[in-house]
Amino acid sequence: MEAFRYAFFKKRRSDAHRFFSKMIDEVKRAKPTRTHVGISRLEHLVRCYTLNVDGLHSVHMSTWSPKTNPDGKLIETHGNIMETVCESKDTPHIFPFQESVQKNMSRGEIPKCKTCGEKMRPRVMLYEDENGDNICEDWESQLKIDAPKADLILWIGISFKQAASLEYFREVRRILMSQPSSSKNVIHHIVINPCKTAMEHLQNALCREAHSEIKYARFKSDLLFAVD
């Protein structure tokens, strides 16, 4: 969608703000599913990396930050639409989305950071985002630490239709394959998605050797988690 491209945001910022304001209204009506709750209750969870920007995982998990919360279990790789971030090149300031700011954005206005005066925007990673370093901290380095600690990797609800999600899978596999042979174990990936096209996209994009490491569960992820 064009509204999720940085070129659109940069050229038509007022329209982009109106779009995200409507999106925020939809997110406010949403509630965590059994999957969100179930993941947060996994006893041996190393980390949850989410591509979603709706912030629903953060209801039950603390968000990771290398400086302020290194033990946080949740990494929002594409940001969180319920937060704003300024475009400061030195220290980006992040704030919870305030009602007054959303009202301003719904009118196409461009709010300024109350700390440094730079322009504010929703903390959402866009395609070809030139301001991406302000959206997410260096989670790629943390992934290199986390992936080898896992004995099982769940890929939940990902269609693998987008090139980015396929690259995430390849990167995790590269990290695992780069481990010393003495400590290298076969770590299986389980892809949970009721749609068979997720399996097809992944199989078409990977080498044959990788196929044996992947198991497919074609059902909705809520069926996996029994929540009281």
PDB file of C-alpha atoms in Angstrom:
ATOM      1  CA  MET A   1       0.000   0.000   0.000  1.00  0.00           C
ATOM      2  CA  GLU A   2       1.312   3.410  -1.008  1.00  0.00           C
ATOM      3  CA  ALA A   3       0.556   4.960   2.396  1.00  0.00           C
ATOM      4  CA  PHE A   4       3.196   2.687   3.977  1.00  0.00           C
ATOM      5  CA  ARG A   5       5.982   3.972   1.732  1.00  0.00           C
ATOM      6  CA  TYR A   6       8.321   6.639   3.020  1.00  0.00           C
ATOM      7  CA  ALA A   7       8.199   8.444  -0.339  1.00  0.00           C
ATOM      8  CA  PHE A   8       4.449   8.971   0.166  1.00  0.00           C
ATOM      9  CA  PHE A   9       4.973  10.024   3.785  1.00  0.00           C
ATOM     10  CA  LYS A  10       7.682  12.499   2.801  1.00  0.00           C
ATOM     11  CA  LYS A  11       5.737  14.023  -0.091  1.00  0.00           C
ATOM     12  CA  ARG A  12       2.242  13.978   1.432  1.00  0.00           C
ATOM     13  CA  ARG A  13       2.877  14.051   5.147  1.00  0.00           C
ATOM     14  CA  SER A  14      -0.474  15.574   6.072  1.00  0.00           C
ATOM     15  CA  ASP A  15      -2.345  12.845   4.173  1.00  0.00           C
ATOM     16  CA  ALA A  16      -0.139  10.188   5.789  1.00  0.00           C
ATOM     17  CA  HIS A  17      -0.949  11.559   9.238  1.00  0.00           C
ATOM     18  CA  ARG A  18      -4.667  11.405   8.496  1.00  0.00           C
ATOM     19  CA  PHE A  19      -4.274   7.802   7.353  1.00  0.00           C
ATOM     20  CA  PHE A  20      -2.377   6.768  10.484  1.00  0.00           C
ATOM     21  CA  SER A  21      -4.867   8.576  12.701  1.00  0.00           C
ATOM     22  CA  LYS A  22      -7.659   6.391  11.277  1.00  0.00           C
ATOM     23  CA  MET A  23      -5.463   3.335  11.735  1.00  0.00           C
ATOM     24  CA  ILE A  24      -4.942   4.243  15.391  1.00  0.00           C
ATOM     25  CA  ASP A  25      -8.716   4.384  15.889  1.00  0.00           C
ATOM     26  CA  GLU A  26      -8.942   0.795  14.608  1.00  0.00           C
ATOM     27  CA  VAL A  27      -6.064  -0.388  16.806  1.00  0.00           C
ATOM     28  CA  LYS A  28      -7.708   1.128  19.899  1.00  0.00           C
ATOM     29  CA  ARG A  29     -10.710  -1.131  19.332  1.00  0.00           C
ATOM     30  CA  ALA A  30      -8.556  -4.251  19.037  1.00  0.00           C
ATOM     31  CA  LYS A  31      -7.738  -6.567  21.939  1.00  0.00           C
ATOM     32  CA  PRO A  32      -4.988  -9.179  22.391  1.00  0.00           C
ATOM     33  CA  THR A  33      -5.904 -12.642  21.124  1.00  0.00           C
ATOM     34  CA  ARG A  34      -5.240 -16.014  22.725  1.00  0.00           C
ATOM     35  CA  THR A  35      -2.031 -16.077  20.702  1.00  0.00           C
ATOM     36  CA  HIS A  36      -0.781 -12.804  22.203  1.00  0.00           C
ATOM     37  CA  VAL A  37      -1.508 -14.031  25.723  1.00  0.00           C
ATOM     38  CA  GLY A  38      -0.179 -17.532  25.054  1.00  0.00           C
ATOM     39  CA  ILE A  39       3.165 -16.346  23.732  1.00  0.00           C
ATOM     40  CA  SER A  40       3.656 -14.165  26.804  1.00  0.00           C
ATOM     41  CA  ARG A  41       3.116 -17.212  29.019  1.00  0.00           C
ATOM     42  CA  LEU A  42       5.683 -19.477  27.326  1.00  0.00           C
ATOM     43  CA  GLU A  43       7.945 -20.575  30.170  1.00  0.00           C
ATOM     44  CA  HIS A  44      11.154 -20.764  28.155  1.00  0.00           C
ATOM     45  CA  LEU A  45      10.537 -17.916  25.734  1.00  0.00           C
ATOM     46  CA  VAL A  46      13.845 -16.394  24.634  1.00  0.00           C
ATOM     47  CA  ARG A  47      12.264 -13.440  22.861  1.00  0.00           C
ATOM     48  CA  CYS A  48       9.237 -12.505  20.792  1.00  0.00           C
ATOM     49  CA  TYR A  49      10.063 -10.619  17.604  1.00  0.00           C
ATOM     50  CA  THR A  50       6.956  -9.128  16.033  1.00  0.00           C
ATOM     51  CA  LEU A  51       6.467  -7.475  12.656  1.00  0.00           C
ATOM     52  CA  ASN A  52       3.115  -6.072  13.764  1.00  0.00           C
ATOM     53  CA  VAL A  53       2.826  -2.404  14.711  1.00  0.00           C
ATOM     54  CA  ASP A  54      -0.466  -2.595  16.628  1.00  0.00           C
ATOM     55  CA  GLY A  55       1.209  -2.830  20.041  1.00  0.00           C
ATOM     56  CA  LEU A  56      -0.999  -5.752  21.148  1.00  0.00           C
ATOM     57  CA  HIS A  57       1.954  -7.889  22.235  1.00  0.00           C
ATOM     58  CA  SER A  58       3.096  -5.110  24.572  1.00  0.00           C
ATOM     59  CA  VAL A  59      -0.108  -5.474  26.625  1.00  0.00           C
ATOM     60  CA  HIS A  60       1.304  -8.646  28.196  1.00  0.00           C
ATOM     61  CA  MET A  61       5.057  -8.325  27.586  1.00  0.00           C
ATOM     62  CA  SER A  62       7.620  -5.664  28.397  1.00  0.00           C
ATOM     63  CA  THR A  63       9.339  -4.129  25.389  1.00  0.00           C
ATOM     64  CA  TRP A  64      13.051  -4.727  24.951  1.00  0.00           C
ATOM     65  CA  SER A  65      15.525  -1.859  24.849  1.00  0.00           C
ATOM     66  CA  PRO A  66      19.302  -2.425  24.891  1.00  0.00           C
ATOM     67  CA  LYS A  67      19.789   0.509  27.248  1.00  0.00           C
ATOM     68  CA  THR A  68      16.714   0.693  29.452  1.00  0.00           C
ATOM     69  CA  ASN A  69      15.210  -2.815  29.391  1.00  0.00           C
ATOM     70  CA  PRO A  70      17.618  -5.472  28.053  1.00  0.00           C
ATOM     71  CA  ASP A  71      15.549  -8.253  29.661  1.00  0.00           C
ATOM     72  CA  GLY A  72      12.340  -7.236  27.880  1.00  0.00           C
ATOM     73  CA  LYS A  73      10.801 -10.185  26.061  1.00  0.00           C
ATOM     74  CA  LEU A  74       9.268  -8.221  23.180  1.00  0.00           C
ATOM     75  CA  ILE A  75      11.043  -6.663  20.209  1.00  0.00           C
ATOM     76  CA  GLU A  76       8.827  -4.623  17.870  1.00  0.00           C
ATOM     77  CA  THR A  77      10.938  -4.740  14.730  1.00  0.00           C
ATOM     78  CA  HIS A  78       8.660  -2.376  12.798  1.00  0.00           C
ATOM     79  CA  GLY A  79       7.713  -0.083  15.662  1.00  0.00           C
ATOM     80  CA  ASN A  80       4.463   0.611  17.474  1.00  0.00           C
ATOM     81  CA  ILE A  81       1.730   2.823  16.063  1.00  0.00           C
ATOM     82  CA  MET A  82       0.557   3.701  19.565  1.00  0.00           C
ATOM     83  CA  GLU A  83       3.744   5.723  20.062  1.00  0.00           C
ATOM     84  CA  THR A  84       5.225   8.799  18.427  1.00  0.00           C
ATOM     85  CA  VAL A  85       8.886   9.501  17.779  1.00  0.00           C
ATOM     86  CA  CYS A  86      10.667  12.678  16.759  1.00  0.00           C
ATOM     87  CA  GLU A  87      13.088  12.986  13.855  1.00  0.00           C
ATOM     88  CA  SER A  88      16.040  14.146  15.923  1.00  0.00           C
ATOM     89  CA  LYS A  89      19.309  12.866  14.456  1.00  0.00           C
ATOM     90  CA  ASP A  90      20.936  12.828  17.878  1.00  0.00           C
ATOM     91  CA  THR A  91      18.499  11.379  20.411  1.00  0.00           C
ATOM     92  CA  PRO A  92      15.017  10.490  19.144  1.00  0.00           C
ATOM     93  CA  HIS A  93      12.346  11.042  21.775  1.00  0.00           C
ATOM     94  CA  ILE A  94       9.540   8.491  22.048  1.00  0.00           C
ATOM     95  CA  PHE A  95       6.175   9.234  23.666  1.00  0.00           C
ATOM     96  CA  PRO A  96       2.894   7.351  24.083  1.00  0.00           C
ATOM     97  CA  PHE A  97       0.373   8.576  21.519  1.00  0.00           C
ATOM     98  CA  GLN A  98      -1.636  11.331  23.201  1.00  0.00           C
ATOM     99  CA  GLU A  99      -5.210  12.145  22.239  1.00  0.00           C
ATOM    100  CA  SER A 100      -4.288  15.755  21.469  1.00  0.00           C
ATOM    101  CA  VAL A 101      -1.523  14.654  19.093  1.00  0.00           C
ATOM    102  CA  GLN A 102      -3.844  12.249  17.293  1.00  0.00           C
ATOM    103  CA  LYS A 103      -6.446  14.985  16.860  1.00  0.00           C
ATOM    104  CA  ASN A 104      -3.807  17.230  15.338  1.00  0.00           C
ATOM    105  CA  MET A 105      -2.724  14.463  12.965  1.00  0.00           C
ATOM    106  CA  SER A 106      -6.330  13.707  12.005  1.00  0.00           C
ATOM    107  CA  ARG A 107      -6.498  17.315  10.762  1.00  0.00           C
ATOM    108  CA  GLY A 108      -3.308  16.814   8.769  1.00  0.00           C
ATOM    109  CA  GLU A 109      -1.195  18.863  11.144  1.00  0.00           C
ATOM    110  CA  ILE A 110       2.444  18.031  11.907  1.00  0.00           C
ATOM    111  CA  PRO A 111       3.146  18.058  15.665  1.00  0.00           C
ATOM    112  CA  LYS A 112       6.538  19.025  17.088  1.00  0.00           C
ATOM    113  CA  CYS A 113       8.532  17.265  19.794  1.00  0.00           C
ATOM    114  CA  LYS A 114       8.013  18.923  23.166  1.00  0.00           C
ATOM    115  CA  THR A 115      11.624  18.133  24.076  1.00  0.00           C
ATOM    116  CA  CYS A 116      13.660  19.169  21.024  1.00  0.00           C
ATOM    117  CA  GLY A 117      11.193  20.822  18.638  1.00  0.00           C
ATOM    118  CA  GLU A 118      11.751  18.350  15.764  1.00  0.00           C
ATOM    119  CA  LYS A 119       8.825  16.987  13.775  1.00  0.00           C
ATOM    120  CA  MET A 120       6.932  14.056  15.297  1.00  0.00           C
ATOM    121  CA  ARG A 121       5.622  11.002  13.471  1.00  0.00           C
ATOM    122  CA  PRO A 122       4.014   7.668  14.359  1.00  0.00           C
ATOM    123  CA  ARG A 123       6.701   5.161  15.381  1.00  0.00           C
ATOM    124  CA  VAL A 124       6.075   2.892  12.414  1.00  0.00           C
ATOM    125  CA  MET A 125       8.685   1.582   9.986  1.00  0.00           C
ATOM    126  CA  LEU A 126       7.768   2.386   6.392  1.00  0.00           C
ATOM    127  CA  TYR A 127       9.096   0.874   3.185  1.00  0.00           C
ATOM    128  CA  GLU A 128      12.422   2.496   2.243  1.00  0.00           C
ATOM    129  CA  ASP A 129      12.247   4.502   5.468  1.00  0.00           C
ATOM    130  CA  GLU A 130      14.990   7.134   5.575  1.00  0.00           C
ATOM    131  CA  ASN A 131      14.359   7.683   9.278  1.00  0.00           C
ATOM    132  CA  GLY A 132      14.385   4.012  10.242  1.00  0.00           C
ATOM    133  CA  ASP A 133      17.084   4.319  12.913  1.00  0.00           C
ATOM    134  CA  ASN A 134      14.674   6.434  14.963  1.00  0.00           C
ATOM    135  CA  ILE A 135      11.902   3.845  14.699  1.00  0.00           C
ATOM    136  CA  CYS A 136      13.685   0.787  16.074  1.00  0.00           C
ATOM    137  CA  GLU A 137      16.804   0.201  18.106  1.00  0.00           C
ATOM    138  CA  ASP A 138      19.502  -2.236  16.994  1.00  0.00           C
ATOM    139  CA  TRP A 139      17.482  -5.426  17.309  1.00  0.00           C
ATOM    140  CA  GLU A 140      19.534  -7.153  14.589  1.00  0.00           C
ATOM    141  CA  SER A 141      22.493  -7.449  16.975  1.00  0.00           C
ATOM    142  CA  GLN A 142      20.230  -8.892  19.663  1.00  0.00           C
ATOM    143  CA  LEU A 143      18.869 -11.447  17.192  1.00  0.00           C
ATOM    144  CA  LYS A 144      22.387 -12.840  16.729  1.00  0.00           C
ATOM    145  CA  ILE A 145      22.492 -13.444  20.485  1.00  0.00           C
ATOM    146  CA  ASP A 146      18.963 -14.784  20.855  1.00  0.00           C
ATOM    147  CA  ALA A 147      18.647 -17.179  17.900  1.00  0.00           C
ATOM    148  CA  PRO A 148      21.333 -19.676  19.026  1.00  0.00           C
ATOM    149  CA  LYS A 149      19.691 -19.885  22.474  1.00  0.00           C
ATOM    150  CA  ALA A 150      16.459 -21.260  21.024  1.00  0.00           C
ATOM    151  CA  ASP A 151      15.645 -24.948  20.659  1.00  0.00           C
ATOM    152  CA  LEU A 152      12.590 -24.195  18.529  1.00  0.00           C
ATOM    153  CA  ILE A 153      11.546 -21.195  16.457  1.00  0.00           C
ATOM    154  CA  LEU A 154       7.895 -20.406  15.821  1.00  0.00           C
ATOM    155  CA  TRP A 155       6.891 -18.314  12.811  1.00  0.00           C
ATOM    156  CA  ILE A 156       3.319 -17.352  13.561  1.00  0.00           C
ATOM    157  CA  GLY A 157       0.908 -15.811  11.077  1.00  0.00           C
ATOM    158  CA  ILE A 158       3.559 -14.769   8.545  1.00  0.00           C
ATOM    159  CA  SER A 159       2.598 -15.208   4.882  1.00  0.00           C
ATOM    160  CA  PHE A 160       6.183 -14.896   3.579  1.00  0.00           C
ATOM    161  CA  LYS A 161       4.735 -13.061   0.615  1.00  0.00           C
ATOM    162  CA  GLN A 162       6.918 -10.011   1.210  1.00  0.00           C
ATOM    163  CA  ALA A 163      10.638 -10.111   0.448  1.00  0.00           C
ATOM    164  CA  ALA A 164      11.410  -8.668   3.899  1.00  0.00           C
ATOM    165  CA  SER A 165       9.841 -11.577   5.795  1.00  0.00           C
ATOM    166  CA  LEU A 166      11.717 -14.073   3.617  1.00  0.00           C
ATOM    167  CA  GLU A 167      14.947 -12.247   4.364  1.00  0.00           C
ATOM    168  CA  TYR A 168      14.218 -12.419   8.099  1.00  0.00           C
ATOM    169  CA  PHE A 169      13.921 -16.195   7.792  1.00  0.00           C
ATOM    170  CA  ARG A 170      17.150 -16.442   5.819  1.00  0.00           C
ATOM    171  CA  GLU A 171      18.954 -14.249   8.359  1.00  0.00           C
ATOM    172  CA  VAL A 172      17.867 -16.409  11.291  1.00  0.00           C
ATOM    173  CA  ARG A 173      19.027 -19.509   9.420  1.00  0.00           C
ATOM    174  CA  ARG A 174      22.371 -17.858   8.553  1.00  0.00           C
ATOM    175  CA  ILE A 175      22.925 -17.046  12.219  1.00  0.00           C
ATOM    176  CA  LEU A 176      22.213 -20.633  13.221  1.00  0.00           C
ATOM    177  CA  MET A 177      24.409 -22.079  10.472  1.00  0.00           C
ATOM    178  CA  SER A 178      27.317 -19.822  11.482  1.00  0.00           C
ATOM    179  CA  GLN A 179      27.560 -21.365  14.954  1.00  0.00           C
ATOM    180  CA  PRO A 180      30.624 -23.539  15.763  1.00  0.00           C
ATOM    181  CA  SER A 181      30.073 -27.160  14.762  1.00  0.00           C
ATOM    182  CA  SER A 182      30.600 -28.308  18.360  1.00  0.00           C
ATOM    183  CA  SER A 183      27.596 -26.290  19.529  1.00  0.00           C
ATOM    184  CA  LYS A 184      25.461 -26.516  16.416  1.00  0.00           C
ATOM    185  CA  ASN A 185      22.201 -28.400  16.827  1.00  0.00           C
ATOM    186  CA  VAL A 186      19.439 -28.730  14.275  1.00  0.00           C
ATOM    187  CA  ILE A 187      16.883 -26.165  15.366  1.00  0.00           C
ATOM    188  CA  HIS A 188      13.532 -26.720  13.747  1.00  0.00           C
ATOM    189  CA  HIS A 189      11.307 -23.945  12.508  1.00  0.00           C
ATOM    190  CA  ILE A 190       7.558 -24.329  12.819  1.00  0.00           C
ATOM    191  CA  VAL A 191       5.484 -22.184  10.483  1.00  0.00           C
ATOM    192  CA  ILE A 192       1.971 -21.712  11.851  1.00  0.00           C
ATOM    193  CA  ASN A 193      -0.432 -20.385   9.236  1.00  0.00           C
ATOM    194  CA  PRO A 194      -3.757 -21.818   8.028  1.00  0.00           C
ATOM    195  CA  CYS A 195      -3.025 -20.688   4.469  1.00  0.00           C
ATOM    196  CA  LYS A 196      -0.908 -23.083   2.400  1.00  0.00           C
ATOM    197  CA  THR A 197       0.550 -20.237   0.343  1.00  0.00           C
ATOM    198  CA  ALA A 198       2.823 -19.377   3.289  1.00  0.00           C
ATOM    199  CA  MET A 199       4.424 -22.800   2.876  1.00  0.00           C
ATOM    200  CA  GLU A 200       4.634 -22.389  -0.889  1.00  0.00           C
ATOM    201  CA  HIS A 201       6.285 -18.970  -0.679  1.00  0.00           C
ATOM    202  CA  LEU A 202       8.875 -20.260   1.761  1.00  0.00           C
ATOM    203  CA  GLN A 203       9.618 -23.457  -0.129  1.00  0.00           C
ATOM    204  CA  ASN A 204      10.068 -21.597  -3.400  1.00  0.00           C
ATOM    205  CA  ALA A 205      12.508 -19.148  -1.830  1.00  0.00           C
ATOM    206  CA  LEU A 206      14.767 -21.566   0.085  1.00  0.00           C
ATOM    207  CA  CYS A 207      17.307 -24.195  -0.835  1.00  0.00           C
ATOM    208  CA  ARG A 208      16.310 -27.865  -0.529  1.00  0.00           C
ATOM    209  CA  GLU A 209      18.547 -28.366   2.489  1.00  0.00           C
ATOM    210  CA  ALA A 210      16.485 -25.872   4.474  1.00  0.00           C
ATOM    211  CA  HIS A 211      13.202 -27.654   3.788  1.00  0.00           C
ATOM    212  CA  SER A 212      14.027 -30.513   6.187  1.00  0.00           C
ATOM    213  CA  GLU A 213      14.362 -28.009   9.041  1.00  0.00           C
ATOM    214  CA  ILE A 214      10.838 -26.647   8.642  1.00  0.00           C
ATOM    215  CA  LYS A 215       7.575 -28.089   9.892  1.00  0.00           C
ATOM    216  CA  TYR A 216       4.245 -26.642   8.821  1.00  0.00           C
ATOM    217  CA  ALA A 217       1.147 -26.325  10.980  1.00  0.00           C
ATOM    218  CA  ARG A 218      -1.822 -25.278   8.887  1.00  0.00           C
ATOM    219  CA  PHE A 219      -4.182 -23.995  11.534  1.00  0.00           C
ATOM    220  CA  LYS A 220      -4.921 -20.743  13.296  1.00  0.00           C
ATOM    221  CA  SER A 221      -2.415 -19.969  16.021  1.00  0.00           C
ATOM    222  CA  ASP A 222      -5.147 -19.403  18.640  1.00  0.00           C
ATOM    223  CA  LEU A 223      -5.712 -23.178  18.605  1.00  0.00           C
ATOM    224  CA  LEU A 224      -2.156 -23.665  19.855  1.00  0.00           C
ATOM    225  CA  PHE A 225      -2.629 -21.748  23.079  1.00  0.00           C
ATOM    226  CA  ALA A 226      -5.046 -22.771  25.820  1.00  0.00           C
ATOM    227  CA  VAL A 227      -5.693 -19.611  27.805  1.00  0.00           C
ATOM    228  CA  ASP A 228      -7.714 -19.587  31.009  1.00  0.00           C
TER     229      ASP A 228
END
